[in-house]
PDB file of N, CA and C in Angstrom:
ATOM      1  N   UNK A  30      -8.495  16.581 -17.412  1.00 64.00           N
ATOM      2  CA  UNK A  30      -7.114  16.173 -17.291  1.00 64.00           C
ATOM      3  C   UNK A  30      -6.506  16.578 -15.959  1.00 64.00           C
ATOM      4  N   UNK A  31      -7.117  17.690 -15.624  1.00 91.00           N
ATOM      5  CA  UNK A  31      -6.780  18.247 -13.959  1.00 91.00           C
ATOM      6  C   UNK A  31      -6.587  17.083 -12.932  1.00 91.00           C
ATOM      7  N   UNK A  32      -7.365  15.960 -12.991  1.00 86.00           N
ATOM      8  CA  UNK A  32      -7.878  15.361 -12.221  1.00 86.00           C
ATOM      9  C   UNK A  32      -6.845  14.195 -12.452  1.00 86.00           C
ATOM     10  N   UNK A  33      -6.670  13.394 -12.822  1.00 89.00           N
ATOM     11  CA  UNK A  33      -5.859  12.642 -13.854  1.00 89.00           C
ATOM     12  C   UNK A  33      -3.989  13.156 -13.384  1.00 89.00           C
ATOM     13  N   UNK A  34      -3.796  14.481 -13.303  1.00 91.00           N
ATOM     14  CA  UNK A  34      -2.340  14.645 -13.340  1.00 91.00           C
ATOM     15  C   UNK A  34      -2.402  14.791 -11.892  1.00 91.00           C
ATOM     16  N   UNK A  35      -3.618  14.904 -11.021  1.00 87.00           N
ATOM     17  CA  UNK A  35      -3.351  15.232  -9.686  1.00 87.00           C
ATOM     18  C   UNK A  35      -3.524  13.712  -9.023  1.00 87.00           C
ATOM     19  N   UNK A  36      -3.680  13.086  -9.943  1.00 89.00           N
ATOM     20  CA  UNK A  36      -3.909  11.577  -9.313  1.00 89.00           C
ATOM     21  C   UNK A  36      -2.831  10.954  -9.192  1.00 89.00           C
ATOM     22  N   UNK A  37      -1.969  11.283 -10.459  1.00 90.00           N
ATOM     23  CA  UNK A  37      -0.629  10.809 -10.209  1.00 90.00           C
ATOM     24  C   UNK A  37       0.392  11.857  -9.531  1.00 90.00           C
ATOM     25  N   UNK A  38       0.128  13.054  -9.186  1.00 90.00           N
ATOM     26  CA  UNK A  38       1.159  13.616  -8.408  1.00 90.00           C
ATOM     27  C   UNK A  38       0.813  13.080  -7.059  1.00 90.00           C
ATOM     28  N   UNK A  39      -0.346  12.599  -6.719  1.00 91.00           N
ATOM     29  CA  UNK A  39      -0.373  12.107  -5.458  1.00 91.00           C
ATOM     30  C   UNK A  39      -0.013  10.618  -5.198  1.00 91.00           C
ATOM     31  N   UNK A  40       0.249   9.798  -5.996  1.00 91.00           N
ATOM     32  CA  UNK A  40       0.542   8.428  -6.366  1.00 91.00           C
ATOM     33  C   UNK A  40       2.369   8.289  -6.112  1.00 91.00           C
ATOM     34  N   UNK A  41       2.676   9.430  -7.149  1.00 91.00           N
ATOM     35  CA  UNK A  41       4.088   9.375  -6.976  1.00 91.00           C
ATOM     36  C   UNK A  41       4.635   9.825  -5.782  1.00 91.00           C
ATOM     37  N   UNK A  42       4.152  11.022  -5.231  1.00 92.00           N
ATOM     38  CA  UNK A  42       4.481  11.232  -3.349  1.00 92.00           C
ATOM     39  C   UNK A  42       4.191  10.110  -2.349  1.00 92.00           C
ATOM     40  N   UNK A  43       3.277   9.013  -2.557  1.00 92.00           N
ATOM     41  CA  UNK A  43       3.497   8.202  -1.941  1.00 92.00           C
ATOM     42  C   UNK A  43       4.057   6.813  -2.092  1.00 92.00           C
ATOM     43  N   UNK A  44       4.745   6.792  -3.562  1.00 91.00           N
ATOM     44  CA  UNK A  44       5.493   5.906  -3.857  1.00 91.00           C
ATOM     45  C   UNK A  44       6.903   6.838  -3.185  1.00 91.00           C
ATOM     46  N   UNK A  45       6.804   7.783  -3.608  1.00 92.00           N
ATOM     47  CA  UNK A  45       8.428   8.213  -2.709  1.00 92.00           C
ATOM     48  C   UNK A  45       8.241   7.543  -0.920  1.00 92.00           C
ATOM     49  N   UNK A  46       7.776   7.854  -0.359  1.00 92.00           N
ATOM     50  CA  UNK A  46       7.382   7.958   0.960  1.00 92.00           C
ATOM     51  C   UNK A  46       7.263   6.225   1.341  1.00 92.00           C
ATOM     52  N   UNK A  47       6.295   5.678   0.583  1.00 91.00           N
ATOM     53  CA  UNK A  47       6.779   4.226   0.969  1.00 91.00           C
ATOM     54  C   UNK A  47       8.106   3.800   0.582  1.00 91.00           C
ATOM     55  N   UNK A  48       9.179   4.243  -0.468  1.00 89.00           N
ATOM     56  CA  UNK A  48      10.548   4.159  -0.389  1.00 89.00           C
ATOM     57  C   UNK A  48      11.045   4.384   0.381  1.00 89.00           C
ATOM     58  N   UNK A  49      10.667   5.127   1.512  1.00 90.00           N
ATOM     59  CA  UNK A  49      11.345   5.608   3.073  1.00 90.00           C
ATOM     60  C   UNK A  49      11.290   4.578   4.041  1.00 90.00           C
ATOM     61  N   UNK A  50      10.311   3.646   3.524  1.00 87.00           N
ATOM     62  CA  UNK A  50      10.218   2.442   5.001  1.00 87.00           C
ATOM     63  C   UNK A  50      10.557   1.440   4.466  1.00 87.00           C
ATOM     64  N   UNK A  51      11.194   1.684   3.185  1.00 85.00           N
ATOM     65  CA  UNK A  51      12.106  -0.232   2.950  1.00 85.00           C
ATOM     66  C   UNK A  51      12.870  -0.023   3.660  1.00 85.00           C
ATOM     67  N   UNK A  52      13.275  -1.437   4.018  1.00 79.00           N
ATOM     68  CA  UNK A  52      15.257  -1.607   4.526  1.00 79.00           C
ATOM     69  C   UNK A  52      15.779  -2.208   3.428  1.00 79.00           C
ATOM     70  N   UNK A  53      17.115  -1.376   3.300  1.00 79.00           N
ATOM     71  CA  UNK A  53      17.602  -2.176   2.055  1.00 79.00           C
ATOM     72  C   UNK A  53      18.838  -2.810   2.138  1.00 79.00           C
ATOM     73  N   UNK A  54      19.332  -2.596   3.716  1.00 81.00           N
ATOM     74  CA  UNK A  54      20.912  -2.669   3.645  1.00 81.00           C
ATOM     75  C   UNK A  54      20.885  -4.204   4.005  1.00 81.00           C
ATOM     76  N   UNK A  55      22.256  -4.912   3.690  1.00 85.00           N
ATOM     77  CA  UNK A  55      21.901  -6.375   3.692  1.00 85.00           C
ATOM     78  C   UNK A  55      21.606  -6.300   5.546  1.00 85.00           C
ATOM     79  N   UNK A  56      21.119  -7.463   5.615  1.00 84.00           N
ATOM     80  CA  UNK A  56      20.434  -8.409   6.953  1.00 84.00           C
ATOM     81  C   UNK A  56      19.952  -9.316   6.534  1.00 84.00           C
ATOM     82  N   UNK A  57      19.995 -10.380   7.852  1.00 87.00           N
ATOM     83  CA  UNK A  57      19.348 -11.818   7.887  1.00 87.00           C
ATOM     84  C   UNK A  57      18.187 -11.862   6.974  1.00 87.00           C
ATOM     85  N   UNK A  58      17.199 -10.607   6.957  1.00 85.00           N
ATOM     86  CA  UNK A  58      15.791 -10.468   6.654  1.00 85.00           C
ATOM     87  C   UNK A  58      15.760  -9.990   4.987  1.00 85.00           C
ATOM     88  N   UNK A  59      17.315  -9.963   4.436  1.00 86.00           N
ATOM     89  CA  UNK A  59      16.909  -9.163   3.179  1.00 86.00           C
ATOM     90  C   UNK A  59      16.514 -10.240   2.125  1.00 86.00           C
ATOM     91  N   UNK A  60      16.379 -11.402   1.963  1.00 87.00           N
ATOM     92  CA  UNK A  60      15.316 -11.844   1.174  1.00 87.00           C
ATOM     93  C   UNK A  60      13.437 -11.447   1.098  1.00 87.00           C
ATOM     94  N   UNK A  61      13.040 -11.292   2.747  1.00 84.00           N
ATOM     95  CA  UNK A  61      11.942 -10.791   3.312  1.00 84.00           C
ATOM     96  C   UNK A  61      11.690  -9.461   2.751  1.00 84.00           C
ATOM     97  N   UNK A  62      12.734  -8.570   3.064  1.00 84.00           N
ATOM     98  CA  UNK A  62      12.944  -7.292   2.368  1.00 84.00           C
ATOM     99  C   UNK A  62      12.588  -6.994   1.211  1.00 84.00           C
ATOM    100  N   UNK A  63      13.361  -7.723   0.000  1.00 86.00           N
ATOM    101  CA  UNK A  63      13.345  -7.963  -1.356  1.00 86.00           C
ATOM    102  C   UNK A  63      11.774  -8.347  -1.550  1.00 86.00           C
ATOM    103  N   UNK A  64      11.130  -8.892  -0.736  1.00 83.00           N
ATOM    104  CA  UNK A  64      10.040  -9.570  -1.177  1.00 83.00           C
ATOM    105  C   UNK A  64       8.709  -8.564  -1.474  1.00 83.00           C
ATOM    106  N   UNK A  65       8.775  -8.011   0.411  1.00 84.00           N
ATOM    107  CA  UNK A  65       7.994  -6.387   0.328  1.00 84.00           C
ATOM    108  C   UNK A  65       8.423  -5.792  -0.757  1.00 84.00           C
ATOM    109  N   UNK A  66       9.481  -5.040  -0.973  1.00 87.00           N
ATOM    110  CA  UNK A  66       9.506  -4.161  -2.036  1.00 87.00           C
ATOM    111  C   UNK A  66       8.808  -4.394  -3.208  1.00 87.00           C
ATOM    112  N   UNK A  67       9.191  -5.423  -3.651  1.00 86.00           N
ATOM    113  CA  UNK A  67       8.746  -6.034  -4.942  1.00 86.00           C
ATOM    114  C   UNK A  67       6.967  -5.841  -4.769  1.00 86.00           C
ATOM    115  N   UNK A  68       6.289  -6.491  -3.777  1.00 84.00           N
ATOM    116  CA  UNK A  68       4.734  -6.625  -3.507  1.00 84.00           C
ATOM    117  C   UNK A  68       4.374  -4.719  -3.615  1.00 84.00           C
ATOM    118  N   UNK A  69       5.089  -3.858  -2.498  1.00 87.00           N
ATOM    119  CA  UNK A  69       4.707  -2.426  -2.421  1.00 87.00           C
ATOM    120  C   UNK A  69       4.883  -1.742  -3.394  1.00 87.00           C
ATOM    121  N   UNK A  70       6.286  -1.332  -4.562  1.00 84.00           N
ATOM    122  CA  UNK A  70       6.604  -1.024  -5.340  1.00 84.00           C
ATOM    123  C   UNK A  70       5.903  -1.537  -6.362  1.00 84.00           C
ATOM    124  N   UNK A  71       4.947  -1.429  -6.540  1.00 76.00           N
ATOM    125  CA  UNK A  71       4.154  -1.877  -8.137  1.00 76.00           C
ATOM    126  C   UNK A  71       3.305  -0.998  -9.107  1.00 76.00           C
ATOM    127  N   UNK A  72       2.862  -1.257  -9.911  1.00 70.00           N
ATOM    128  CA  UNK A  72       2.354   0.154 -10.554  1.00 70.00           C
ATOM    129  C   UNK A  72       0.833   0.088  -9.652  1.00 70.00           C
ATOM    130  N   UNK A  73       0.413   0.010  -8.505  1.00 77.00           N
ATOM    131  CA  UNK A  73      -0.891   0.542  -7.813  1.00 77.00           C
ATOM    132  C   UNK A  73      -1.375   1.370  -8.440  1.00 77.00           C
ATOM    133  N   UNK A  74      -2.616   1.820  -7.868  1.00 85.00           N
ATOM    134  CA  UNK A  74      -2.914   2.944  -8.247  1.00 85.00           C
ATOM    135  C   UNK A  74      -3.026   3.918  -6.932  1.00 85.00           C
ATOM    136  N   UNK A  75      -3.140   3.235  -5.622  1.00 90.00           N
ATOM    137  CA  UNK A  75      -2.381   3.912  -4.375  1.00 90.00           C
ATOM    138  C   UNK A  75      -4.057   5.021  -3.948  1.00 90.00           C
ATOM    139  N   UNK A  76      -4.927   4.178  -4.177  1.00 92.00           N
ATOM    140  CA  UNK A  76      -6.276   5.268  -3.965  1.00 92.00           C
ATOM    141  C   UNK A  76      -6.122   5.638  -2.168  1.00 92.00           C
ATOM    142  N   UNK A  77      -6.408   4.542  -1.971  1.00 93.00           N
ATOM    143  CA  UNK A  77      -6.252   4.469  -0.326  1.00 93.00           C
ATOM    144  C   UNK A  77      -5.382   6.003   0.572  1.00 93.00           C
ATOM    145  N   UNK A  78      -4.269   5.541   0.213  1.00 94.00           N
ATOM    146  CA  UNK A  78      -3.648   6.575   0.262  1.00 94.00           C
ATOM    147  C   UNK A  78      -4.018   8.517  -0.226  1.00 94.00           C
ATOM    148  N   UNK A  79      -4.230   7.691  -1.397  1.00 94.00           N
ATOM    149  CA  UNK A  79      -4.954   9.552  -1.776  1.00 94.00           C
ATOM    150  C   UNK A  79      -5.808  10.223  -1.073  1.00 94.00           C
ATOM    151  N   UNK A  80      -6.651   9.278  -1.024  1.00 94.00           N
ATOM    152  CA  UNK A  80      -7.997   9.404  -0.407  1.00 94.00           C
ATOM    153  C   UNK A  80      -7.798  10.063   0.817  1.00 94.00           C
ATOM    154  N   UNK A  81      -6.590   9.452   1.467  1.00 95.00           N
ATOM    155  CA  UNK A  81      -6.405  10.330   3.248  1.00 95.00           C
ATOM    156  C   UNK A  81      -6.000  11.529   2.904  1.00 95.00           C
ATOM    157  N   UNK A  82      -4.600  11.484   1.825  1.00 94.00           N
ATOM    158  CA  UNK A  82      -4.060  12.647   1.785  1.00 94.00           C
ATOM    159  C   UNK A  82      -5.269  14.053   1.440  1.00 94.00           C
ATOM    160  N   UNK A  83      -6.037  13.444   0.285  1.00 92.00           N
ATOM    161  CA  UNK A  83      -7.074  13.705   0.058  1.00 92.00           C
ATOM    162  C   UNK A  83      -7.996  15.288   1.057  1.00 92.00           C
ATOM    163  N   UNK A  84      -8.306  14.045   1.738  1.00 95.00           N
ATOM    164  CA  UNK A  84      -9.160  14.170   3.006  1.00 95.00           C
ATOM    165  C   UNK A  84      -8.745  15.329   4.002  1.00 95.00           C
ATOM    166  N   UNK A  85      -7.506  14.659   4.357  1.00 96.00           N
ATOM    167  CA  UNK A  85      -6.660  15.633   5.464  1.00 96.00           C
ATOM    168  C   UNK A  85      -6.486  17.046   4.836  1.00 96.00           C
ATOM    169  N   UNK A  86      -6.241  17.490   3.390  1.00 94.00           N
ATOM    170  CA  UNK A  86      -6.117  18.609   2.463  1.00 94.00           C
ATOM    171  C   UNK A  86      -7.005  19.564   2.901  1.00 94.00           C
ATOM    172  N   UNK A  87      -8.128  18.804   2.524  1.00 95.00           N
ATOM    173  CA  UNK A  87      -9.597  19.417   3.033  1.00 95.00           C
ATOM    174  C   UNK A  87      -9.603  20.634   4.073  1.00 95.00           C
ATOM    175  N   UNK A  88      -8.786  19.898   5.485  1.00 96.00           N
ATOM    176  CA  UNK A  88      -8.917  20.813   6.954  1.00 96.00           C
ATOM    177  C   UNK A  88      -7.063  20.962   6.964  1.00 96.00           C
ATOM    178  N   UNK A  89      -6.679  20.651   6.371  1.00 95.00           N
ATOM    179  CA  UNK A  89      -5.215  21.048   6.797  1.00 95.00           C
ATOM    180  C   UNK A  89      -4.175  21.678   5.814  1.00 95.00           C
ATOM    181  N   UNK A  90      -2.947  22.549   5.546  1.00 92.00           N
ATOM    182  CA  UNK A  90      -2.350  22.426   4.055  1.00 92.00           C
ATOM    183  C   UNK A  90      -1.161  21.754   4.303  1.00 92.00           C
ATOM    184  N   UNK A  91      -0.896  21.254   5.642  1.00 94.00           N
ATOM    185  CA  UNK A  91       0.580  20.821   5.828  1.00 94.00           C
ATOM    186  C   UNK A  91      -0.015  19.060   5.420  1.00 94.00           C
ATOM    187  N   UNK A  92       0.225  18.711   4.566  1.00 94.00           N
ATOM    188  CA  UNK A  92      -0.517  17.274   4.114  1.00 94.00           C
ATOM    189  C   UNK A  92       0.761  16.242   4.405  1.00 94.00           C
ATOM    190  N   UNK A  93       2.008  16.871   4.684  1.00 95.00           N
ATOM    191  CA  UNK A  93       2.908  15.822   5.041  1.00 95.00           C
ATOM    192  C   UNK A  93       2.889  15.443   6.762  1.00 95.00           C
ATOM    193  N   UNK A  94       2.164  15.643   7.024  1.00 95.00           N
ATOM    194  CA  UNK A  94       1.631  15.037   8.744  1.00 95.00           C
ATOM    195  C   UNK A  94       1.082  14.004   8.341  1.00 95.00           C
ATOM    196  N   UNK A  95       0.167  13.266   7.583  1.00 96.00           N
ATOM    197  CA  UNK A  95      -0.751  12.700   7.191  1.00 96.00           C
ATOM    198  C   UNK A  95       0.172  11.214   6.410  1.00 96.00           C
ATOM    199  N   UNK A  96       1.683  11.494   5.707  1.00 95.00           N
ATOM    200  CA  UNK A  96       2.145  10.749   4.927  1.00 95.00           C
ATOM    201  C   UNK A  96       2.565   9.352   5.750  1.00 95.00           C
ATOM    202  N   UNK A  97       2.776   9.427   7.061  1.00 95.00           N
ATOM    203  CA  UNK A  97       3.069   7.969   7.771  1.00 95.00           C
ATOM    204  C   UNK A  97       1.826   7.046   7.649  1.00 95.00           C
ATOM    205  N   UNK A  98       0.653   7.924   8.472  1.00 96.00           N
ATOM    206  CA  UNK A  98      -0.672   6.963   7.991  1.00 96.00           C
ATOM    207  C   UNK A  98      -1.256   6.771   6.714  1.00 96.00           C
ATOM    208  N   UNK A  99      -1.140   7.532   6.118  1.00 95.00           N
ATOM    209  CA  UNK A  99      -1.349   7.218   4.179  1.00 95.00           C
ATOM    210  C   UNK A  99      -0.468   6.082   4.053  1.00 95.00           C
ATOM    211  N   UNK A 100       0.938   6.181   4.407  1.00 94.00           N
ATOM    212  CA  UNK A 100       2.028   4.624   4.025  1.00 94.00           C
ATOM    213  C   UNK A 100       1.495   3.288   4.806  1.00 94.00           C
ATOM    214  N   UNK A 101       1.189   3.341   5.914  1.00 94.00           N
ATOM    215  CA  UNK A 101       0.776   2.436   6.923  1.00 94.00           C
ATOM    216  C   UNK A 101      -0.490   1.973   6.355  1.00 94.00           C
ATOM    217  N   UNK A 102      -1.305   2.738   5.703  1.00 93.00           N
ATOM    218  CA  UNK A 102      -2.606   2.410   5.162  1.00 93.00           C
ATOM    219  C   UNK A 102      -2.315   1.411   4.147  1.00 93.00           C
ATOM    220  N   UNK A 103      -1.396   1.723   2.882  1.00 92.00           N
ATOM    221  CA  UNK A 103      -0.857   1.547   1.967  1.00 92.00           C
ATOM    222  C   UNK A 103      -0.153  -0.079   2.583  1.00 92.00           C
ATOM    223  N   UNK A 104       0.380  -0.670   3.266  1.00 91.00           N
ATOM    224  CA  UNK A 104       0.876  -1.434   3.779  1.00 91.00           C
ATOM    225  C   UNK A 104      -0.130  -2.698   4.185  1.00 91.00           C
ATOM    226  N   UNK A 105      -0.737  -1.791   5.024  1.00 92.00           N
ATOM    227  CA  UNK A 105      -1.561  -3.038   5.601  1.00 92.00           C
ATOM    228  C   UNK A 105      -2.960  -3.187   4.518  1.00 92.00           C
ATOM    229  N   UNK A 106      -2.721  -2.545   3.416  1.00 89.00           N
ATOM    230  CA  UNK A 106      -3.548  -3.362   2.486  1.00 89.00           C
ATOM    231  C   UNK A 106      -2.846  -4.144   1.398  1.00 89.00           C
ATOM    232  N   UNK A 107      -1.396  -3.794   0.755  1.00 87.00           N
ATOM    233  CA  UNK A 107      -0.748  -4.716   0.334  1.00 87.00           C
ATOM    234  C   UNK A 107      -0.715  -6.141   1.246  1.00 87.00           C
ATOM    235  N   UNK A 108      -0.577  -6.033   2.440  1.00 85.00           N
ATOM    236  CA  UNK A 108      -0.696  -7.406   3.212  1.00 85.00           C
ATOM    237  C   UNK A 108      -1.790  -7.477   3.523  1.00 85.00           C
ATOM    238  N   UNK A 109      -2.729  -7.539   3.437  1.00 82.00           N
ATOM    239  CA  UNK A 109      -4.228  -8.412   3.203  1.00 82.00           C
ATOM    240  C   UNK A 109      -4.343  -8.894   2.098  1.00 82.00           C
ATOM    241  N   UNK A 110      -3.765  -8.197   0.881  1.00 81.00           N
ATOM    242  CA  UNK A 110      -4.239  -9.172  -0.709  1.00 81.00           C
ATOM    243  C   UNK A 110      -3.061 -10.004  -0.408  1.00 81.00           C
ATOM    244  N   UNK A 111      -1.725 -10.121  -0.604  1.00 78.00           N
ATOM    245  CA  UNK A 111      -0.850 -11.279   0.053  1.00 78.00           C
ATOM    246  C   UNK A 111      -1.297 -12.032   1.034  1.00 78.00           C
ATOM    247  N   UNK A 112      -2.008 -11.832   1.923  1.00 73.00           N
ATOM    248  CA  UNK A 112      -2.605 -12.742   3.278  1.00 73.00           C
ATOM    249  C   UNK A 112      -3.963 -13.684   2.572  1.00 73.00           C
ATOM    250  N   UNK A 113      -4.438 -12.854   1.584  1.00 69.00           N
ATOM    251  CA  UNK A 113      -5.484 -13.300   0.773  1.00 69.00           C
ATOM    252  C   UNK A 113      -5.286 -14.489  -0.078  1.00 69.00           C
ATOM    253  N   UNK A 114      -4.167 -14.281  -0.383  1.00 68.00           N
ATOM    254  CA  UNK A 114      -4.444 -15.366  -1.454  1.00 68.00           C
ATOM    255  C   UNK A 114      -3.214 -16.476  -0.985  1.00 68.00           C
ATOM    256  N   UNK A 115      -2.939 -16.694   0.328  1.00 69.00           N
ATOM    257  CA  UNK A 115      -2.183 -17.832   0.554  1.00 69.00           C
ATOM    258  C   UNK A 115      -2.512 -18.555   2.119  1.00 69.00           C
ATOM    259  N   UNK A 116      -3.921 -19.502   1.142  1.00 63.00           N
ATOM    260  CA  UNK A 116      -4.389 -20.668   2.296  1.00 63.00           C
ATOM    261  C   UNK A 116      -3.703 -21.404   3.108  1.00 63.00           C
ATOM    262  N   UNK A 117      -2.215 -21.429   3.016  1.00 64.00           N
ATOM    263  CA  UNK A 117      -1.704 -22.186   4.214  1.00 64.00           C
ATOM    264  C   UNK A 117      -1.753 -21.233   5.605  1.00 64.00           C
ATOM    265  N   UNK A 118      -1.869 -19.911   5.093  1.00 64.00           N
ATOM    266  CA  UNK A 118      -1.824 -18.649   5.997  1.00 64.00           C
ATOM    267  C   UNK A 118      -3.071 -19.172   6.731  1.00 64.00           C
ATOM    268  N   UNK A 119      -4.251 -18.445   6.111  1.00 60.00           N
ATOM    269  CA  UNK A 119      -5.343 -18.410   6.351  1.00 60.00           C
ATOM    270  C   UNK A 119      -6.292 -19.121   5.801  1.00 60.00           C
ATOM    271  N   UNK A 120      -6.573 -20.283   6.806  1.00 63.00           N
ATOM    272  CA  UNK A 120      -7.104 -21.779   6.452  1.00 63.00           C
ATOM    273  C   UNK A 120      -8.993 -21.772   5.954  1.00 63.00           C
ATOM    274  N   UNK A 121      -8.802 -20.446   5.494  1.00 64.00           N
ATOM    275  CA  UNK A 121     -10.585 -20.721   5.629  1.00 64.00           C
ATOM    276  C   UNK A 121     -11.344 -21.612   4.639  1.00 64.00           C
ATOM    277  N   UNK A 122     -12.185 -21.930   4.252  1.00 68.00           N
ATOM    278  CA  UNK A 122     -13.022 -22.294   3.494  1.00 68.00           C
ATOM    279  C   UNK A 122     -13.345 -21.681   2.449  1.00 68.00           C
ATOM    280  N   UNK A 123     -13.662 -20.312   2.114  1.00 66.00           N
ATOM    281  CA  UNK A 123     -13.719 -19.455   1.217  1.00 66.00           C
ATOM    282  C   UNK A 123     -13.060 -18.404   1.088  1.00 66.00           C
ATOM    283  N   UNK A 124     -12.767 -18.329  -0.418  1.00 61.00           N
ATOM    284  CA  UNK A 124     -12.114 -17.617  -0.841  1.00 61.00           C
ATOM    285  C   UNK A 124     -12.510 -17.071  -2.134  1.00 61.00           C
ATOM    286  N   UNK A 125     -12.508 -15.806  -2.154  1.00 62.00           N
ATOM    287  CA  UNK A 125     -13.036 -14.806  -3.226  1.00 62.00           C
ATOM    288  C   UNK A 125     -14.519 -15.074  -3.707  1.00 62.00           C
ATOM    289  N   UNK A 126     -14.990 -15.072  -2.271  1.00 63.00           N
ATOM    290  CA  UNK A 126     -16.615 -15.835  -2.458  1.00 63.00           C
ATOM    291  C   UNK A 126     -16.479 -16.941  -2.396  1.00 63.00           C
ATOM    292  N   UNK A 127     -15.850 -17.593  -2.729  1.00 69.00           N
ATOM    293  CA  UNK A 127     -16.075 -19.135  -3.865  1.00 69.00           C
ATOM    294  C   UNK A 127     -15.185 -20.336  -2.479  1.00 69.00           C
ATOM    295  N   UNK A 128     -15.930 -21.385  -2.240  1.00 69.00           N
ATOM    296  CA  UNK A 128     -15.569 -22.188  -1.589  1.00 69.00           C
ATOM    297  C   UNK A 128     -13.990 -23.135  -1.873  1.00 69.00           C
ATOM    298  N   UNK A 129     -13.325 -23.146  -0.942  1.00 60.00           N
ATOM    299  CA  UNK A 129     -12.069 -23.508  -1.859  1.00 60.00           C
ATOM    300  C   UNK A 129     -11.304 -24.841  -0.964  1.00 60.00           C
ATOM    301  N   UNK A 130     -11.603 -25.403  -2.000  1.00 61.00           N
ATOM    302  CA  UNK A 130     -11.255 -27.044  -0.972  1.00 61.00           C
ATOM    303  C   UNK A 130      -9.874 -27.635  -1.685  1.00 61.00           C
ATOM    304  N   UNK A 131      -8.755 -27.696  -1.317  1.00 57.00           N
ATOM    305  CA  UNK A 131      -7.270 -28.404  -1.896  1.00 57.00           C
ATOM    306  C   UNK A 131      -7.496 -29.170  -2.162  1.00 57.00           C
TER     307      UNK A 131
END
């Protein structure tokens, strides 16, 4: 169970922490806004992230040096599965293995 409650104390520190890089106040962009949140804010399971925090633990104890690139990590893999699955984006031929013709 050790393992398990430390999975989510590290899950929830970086759900706080990606709450630090929404914008929420209105702008031109807050439909865009609304959109990220919704995609980042989800029940993940946020391994990626652990994994650095993880890592960095190992050789360091100040583990909040580490929380921008754990979020940034966290980011630019929410936007690859969004980049993934919308062919007008990215025109390729295959997709999820599987050849994909409109």
């Amino acid at each position: 169970m050790e393992f398990k409650s430390e999975l989510k104390k590290y899950a929830d520190i970086i759900n706080q922490e990606l709450e630090k890089y929404l914008k929420k106040e209105k702008c031109p962009e807050e439909t865009l806004n609304a959109s990220m949140e919704y995609s980042l804010i989800s029940s993940a399971k946020r391994l990626r992230p652990i994994l650095m925090v993880s890592s960095y633990q190992l050789f360091k104890a100040d583990i909040e040096t580490v929380f921008p690139f754990a979020v940034a990590m966290e980011i630019i893999h929410n936007f690859s599965l969004i980049h993934d699955d919308l062919p007008a984006i990215d025109n390729d031929d295959l997709r999820h293995r599987k050849t994909y013709k409109p």
